[in-house]
């Protein structure tokens, strides 16, 4: 897949976007530009540090434990995992969307069965929400599916990477944004933390959300989707990398923002091997971001590749590279932070 050289302005995107607004506001109040930049940068750095390796590990050992029985869609084990996640958000003081009335968006069995979901029972998406301070009607979505494939022949498929890793990353990113909000530096746009169900059976939870959005799709700025970011694949063994898929499909700005976020933080190798709708593996179509993309919402899908334990009972927590998981979660957070705080909404100019 071709790579595009990013011009030098991309390296300063955080200064030219979020920080420009901070400087202008401060100068209007008689505060120097340098002090305003320092405050803005301090707010980001403080929130960024909240993405904790220890907390990623703590939460994943619960989400991907045998007790959750492989988290098959609508199963008792998946519901138990959902209860743990809801408690996490309640304990942090992160609410659900008021319009929804709870953390749960029911995804009916009938909806999934009409789309090939066989005999799946009712299930739920889980939504947590931080309202923006200046542009609350504009929504940044950070998503990941929390279902897996359950238990087969008495063997639990724990799905630590798929997608336990994405689940706990979304939780940590939410914690980081909430810490900023509590410190008086909350995001200017609203951020929706969307844990979807039914991905393994056909992207049902994300399709249900986009068919029945809690917030208008016209107001949805971006979906940053996380599906498997805790391992490496044979092609990249031992590298600090992440596959990024779809970031320039609909918006010429999103890839630039993500690359600048990467250079600002852990400078991972951003691999665009699968960043092509015509790629034979068709990964652009195979995770929950696609249901946003088909509604003309810019997306970026973060992924670690197809490794030897993909959809096997050996996808266990002990094989997770938590340092790499943390770095990838920090990248997604940094990208979300910029999009949530920049003066202008990212454009949709590629179709």
XYZ file of C-alpha atoms in Angstrom:
351
model
C 0.000 0.000 0.000
C 1.332 3.395 -0.935
C 2.400 5.816 1.746
C 1.890 9.553 1.610
C 4.602 11.845 2.890
C 3.134 14.173 5.494
C 4.228 17.812 5.145
C 5.873 19.632 8.012
C 2.670 21.403 9.026
C 1.324 18.052 10.158
C 3.934 17.883 12.890
C 2.509 21.082 14.298
C -1.137 20.155 13.931
C -1.707 20.247 17.676
C -0.355 23.789 17.858
C -2.289 24.922 14.793
C -5.589 23.464 15.969
C -6.380 23.053 19.652
C -3.536 25.247 20.870
C -4.364 28.096 18.465
C -7.761 28.419 20.111
C -6.155 28.325 23.559
C -3.714 31.084 22.582
C -6.453 33.285 21.110
C -8.669 32.897 24.171
C -5.777 33.613 26.489
C -4.639 36.696 24.578
C -8.170 38.057 24.731
C -7.843 37.762 28.510
C -4.377 39.327 28.583
C -2.481 36.078 29.090
C 0.694 35.415 27.097
C 0.688 32.885 24.275
C 3.452 30.843 25.914
C 1.453 30.451 29.110
C -1.649 29.433 27.167
C 0.269 26.773 25.252
C 1.756 25.503 28.486
C -1.690 25.128 30.047
C -3.067 23.354 26.985
C -0.098 21.006 26.798
C -0.189 20.313 30.533
C -3.860 19.361 30.302
C -3.102 16.911 27.513
C -0.061 15.411 29.215
C -1.890 14.938 32.497
C -4.780 13.128 30.800
C -2.432 11.074 28.614
C -0.656 9.686 31.662
C -3.956 8.305 32.956
C -3.747 5.495 30.368
C -2.156 3.025 32.727
C -0.486 -0.258 31.848
C -1.455 -1.633 35.255
C -5.124 -0.731 34.779
C -5.187 -2.189 31.275
C -3.856 -5.414 32.753
C -6.227 -5.374 35.728
C -9.308 -4.878 33.557
C -8.288 -7.339 30.858
C -7.677 -10.104 33.388
C -11.352 -9.683 34.309
C -12.860 -9.130 30.845
C -10.992 -12.089 29.320
C -11.288 -14.458 32.270
C -12.900 -17.898 32.125
C -15.674 -16.452 34.293
C -16.909 -14.479 31.257
C -17.277 -17.733 29.270
C -15.949 -16.238 26.039
C -18.482 -13.345 25.981
C -20.624 -14.740 23.165
C -23.309 -12.322 21.994
C -26.164 -12.139 24.511
C -24.699 -14.853 26.738
C -24.623 -14.687 30.551
C -20.847 -14.301 30.379
C -21.068 -11.327 28.049
C -23.668 -9.718 30.298
C -21.373 -10.241 33.281
C -18.547 -8.531 31.400
C -20.937 -5.694 30.574
C -21.848 -5.291 34.242
C -18.149 -4.958 35.090
C -17.716 -2.264 32.439
C -20.784 -0.322 33.599
C -19.480 -0.374 37.185
C -16.158 0.953 35.907
C -17.899 3.938 34.326
C -20.115 4.545 37.335
C -17.127 4.494 39.682
C -15.386 7.112 37.526
C -18.492 9.280 37.382
C -18.785 8.941 33.602
C -22.511 8.998 32.791
C -24.570 7.418 30.045
C -26.161 9.547 27.314
C -29.213 11.264 28.775
C -31.275 10.496 25.684
C -30.632 6.774 26.158
C -31.646 6.682 29.828
C -29.102 4.020 30.815
C -25.717 2.604 29.809
C -27.460 -0.096 27.758
C -28.818 0.095 24.233
C -30.793 -3.087 23.644
C -30.011 -4.898 20.394
C -33.025 -7.185 19.828
C -32.639 -10.802 18.825
C -35.098 -10.197 15.984
C -32.820 -7.514 14.505
C -29.804 -9.829 14.494
C -31.718 -12.846 13.249
C -33.007 -10.898 10.252
C -29.357 -10.301 9.332
C -28.219 -13.896 9.647
C -27.712 -14.011 13.401
C -29.284 -17.457 13.690
C -30.628 -18.039 17.211
C -28.848 -15.209 18.999
C -30.656 -13.841 22.080
C -31.214 -10.186 22.871
C -27.982 -8.354 23.602
C -26.809 -4.843 24.439
C -24.430 -2.146 23.311
C -22.877 -0.266 26.228
C -22.507 3.513 25.977
C -20.693 5.986 28.224
C -20.607 9.686 27.417
C -18.636 12.823 28.255
C -20.386 16.003 27.128
C -18.317 18.644 25.370
C -17.834 22.055 26.900
C -18.156 24.162 23.728
C -19.554 21.977 20.929
C -21.617 19.389 22.811
C -23.727 18.484 19.775
C -20.679 17.309 17.813
C -19.805 13.719 18.723
C -16.455 11.918 18.602
C -16.985 8.143 18.839
C -14.366 5.772 20.262
C -15.565 2.215 19.687
C -14.679 -1.420 20.194
C -16.664 -4.652 20.367
C -16.819 -6.513 23.670
C -18.268 -9.797 22.430
C -16.254 -12.844 21.408
C -17.149 -16.370 20.259
C -18.052 -18.017 23.575
C -17.402 -21.618 24.601
C -17.037 -24.512 22.168
C -16.951 -28.178 23.155
C -16.441 -27.135 26.755
C -13.427 -24.932 25.951
C -13.568 -21.196 26.709
C -12.394 -18.868 23.941
C -11.350 -15.906 26.085
C -10.660 -13.427 23.285
C -8.057 -11.486 25.245
C -6.873 -9.733 22.113
C -10.120 -10.087 20.154
C -11.446 -7.787 21.409
C -10.668 -7.703 25.092
C -7.721 -5.470 24.221
C -9.930 -2.949 22.443
C -12.511 -3.073 25.211
C -10.060 -2.137 27.962
C -8.403 0.463 25.725
C -11.737 2.253 25.243
C -12.228 2.151 29.028
C -8.794 3.685 29.668
C -9.308 6.378 27.029
C -12.580 7.275 28.741
C -10.775 7.479 32.070
C -8.214 9.847 30.548
C -10.881 12.184 29.164
C -12.766 12.102 32.468
C -9.635 13.061 34.407
C -9.245 16.078 32.134
C -12.890 17.035 32.621
C -12.595 16.808 36.404
C -9.554 19.100 36.216
C -11.563 21.664 34.239
C -10.045 20.705 30.876
C -12.751 18.505 29.414
C -13.120 18.017 25.659
C -14.746 20.784 23.643
C -16.700 18.237 21.601
C -18.597 15.383 23.210
C -17.025 11.929 23.273
C -19.082 8.735 23.095
C -17.429 5.530 24.314
C -19.263 2.828 22.404
C -18.858 -0.851 23.284
C -20.760 -2.823 20.669
C -22.093 -6.347 20.694
C -22.546 -8.901 17.928
C -19.408 -8.038 15.976
C -18.275 -11.638 15.689
C -21.595 -12.688 14.165
C -21.923 -9.849 11.654
C -21.199 -6.343 13.035
C -24.740 -6.330 14.429
C -24.250 -3.975 17.381
C -22.620 -1.201 15.387
C -25.167 -1.602 12.599
C -27.966 -1.339 15.137
C -26.401 1.811 16.592
C -26.083 3.490 13.191
C -29.644 2.444 12.315
C -30.853 3.738 15.701
C -28.337 6.409 16.676
C -28.546 7.978 20.109
C -27.011 11.102 18.561
C -27.726 12.142 14.950
C -25.246 10.665 12.503
C -25.035 14.104 10.883
C -23.477 15.324 14.147
C -21.017 12.429 14.412
C -17.547 13.722 13.584
C -15.504 10.505 13.497
C -15.357 6.901 14.647
C -12.018 5.687 15.997
C -12.467 1.932 16.201
C -10.209 -0.400 18.189
C -10.306 -4.106 17.403
C -7.283 -6.211 18.485
C -4.351 -4.040 19.628
C -2.661 -6.273 22.217
C -0.491 -8.588 20.117
C 1.783 -8.680 17.073
C 1.473 -10.721 13.912
C 4.234 -12.870 12.380
C 5.063 -10.211 9.800
C 5.798 -7.618 12.508
C 7.087 -9.762 15.348
C 8.819 -7.638 17.963
C 8.049 -4.313 16.259
C 6.321 -1.294 17.770
C 3.651 -0.835 15.133
C -0.074 -0.718 14.507
C -2.125 -1.209 11.353
C -4.298 1.799 10.545
C -7.167 1.256 8.129
C -9.541 3.770 6.560
C -8.065 7.012 7.896
C -8.005 8.731 4.491
C -11.005 7.042 2.882
C -13.450 9.852 3.704
C -11.396 12.735 5.110
C -8.068 14.119 3.916
C -7.479 15.508 7.429
C -7.897 12.405 9.586
C -4.749 10.609 8.437
C -2.723 13.809 8.890
C -4.069 14.252 12.419
C -3.401 10.631 13.354
C 0.155 10.711 11.997
C 0.887 13.930 13.895
C -0.568 12.351 17.058
C 1.741 9.397 16.563
C 4.844 11.572 16.178
C 3.827 13.533 19.270
C 3.654 10.378 21.378
C 5.200 6.920 20.927
C 6.075 7.189 17.226
C 4.863 3.710 16.356
C 5.315 2.339 12.878
C 1.977 3.017 11.202
C 1.399 0.164 8.787
C -1.022 0.739 5.906
C -0.854 -2.740 4.386
C -4.618 -3.278 4.707
C -5.618 0.330 4.028
C -7.373 -0.430 0.776
C -11.021 -1.421 0.211
C -9.789 -3.792 -2.518
C -7.302 -5.621 -0.300
C -8.076 -9.362 -0.515
C -8.486 -9.623 3.272
C -11.167 -6.882 3.108
C -10.404 -5.674 6.628
C -11.939 -2.287 5.872
C -15.310 -4.069 5.876
C -14.722 -6.480 8.759
C -15.004 -4.414 11.927
C -17.444 -1.956 13.426
C -16.028 1.215 11.898
C -17.505 0.152 8.572
C -21.070 0.837 9.696
C -20.016 4.437 10.334
C -18.035 4.697 7.100
C -20.978 3.559 4.999
C -22.877 6.488 6.529
C -20.165 8.886 5.314
C -18.558 9.343 8.739
C -14.728 9.419 8.725
C -13.165 6.403 10.429
C -9.835 5.001 11.515
C -9.513 1.350 12.477
C -6.584 0.346 14.736
C -5.525 -3.292 14.490
C -2.566 -5.564 15.261
C -2.984 -8.137 12.475
C -3.945 -11.784 12.134
C -1.808 -13.752 14.587
C -1.608 -17.463 15.286
C -4.188 -17.354 18.132
C -6.870 -15.478 16.193
C -10.255 -17.086 16.996
C -8.576 -19.893 18.906
C -8.910 -20.850 22.582
C -5.266 -19.826 23.026
C -6.050 -16.086 22.696
C -5.310 -15.586 26.394
C -4.240 -12.646 28.563
C -0.812 -14.153 29.231
C 0.093 -13.526 25.571
C -0.793 -9.828 25.568
C 2.032 -7.313 25.140
C 0.737 -4.755 27.618
C 3.403 -2.164 26.855
C 2.400 -2.204 23.189
C -1.291 -2.191 24.118
C -0.689 0.915 26.226
C 1.171 2.716 23.428
C -1.559 1.982 20.911
C -4.274 3.130 23.328
C -2.304 6.337 23.910
C -2.190 6.933 20.161
C -5.956 6.571 19.835
C -6.471 8.862 22.828
C -4.174 11.508 21.376
C -5.980 11.400 18.036
C -9.364 11.634 19.778
C -8.109 14.517 21.953
C -7.061 16.533 18.922
C -10.296 15.907 17.018
C -12.391 16.725 20.085
C -10.561 19.984 20.790
C -9.620 21.484 17.420
C -11.511 24.654 16.412
C -13.099 23.176 13.290
C -14.748 19.849 12.708
C -12.730 17.585 10.424
C -13.905 17.741 6.849
C -15.487 15.002 4.758
C -13.971 15.510 1.325
C -13.145 12.019 -0.003
C -15.992 9.820 -1.221
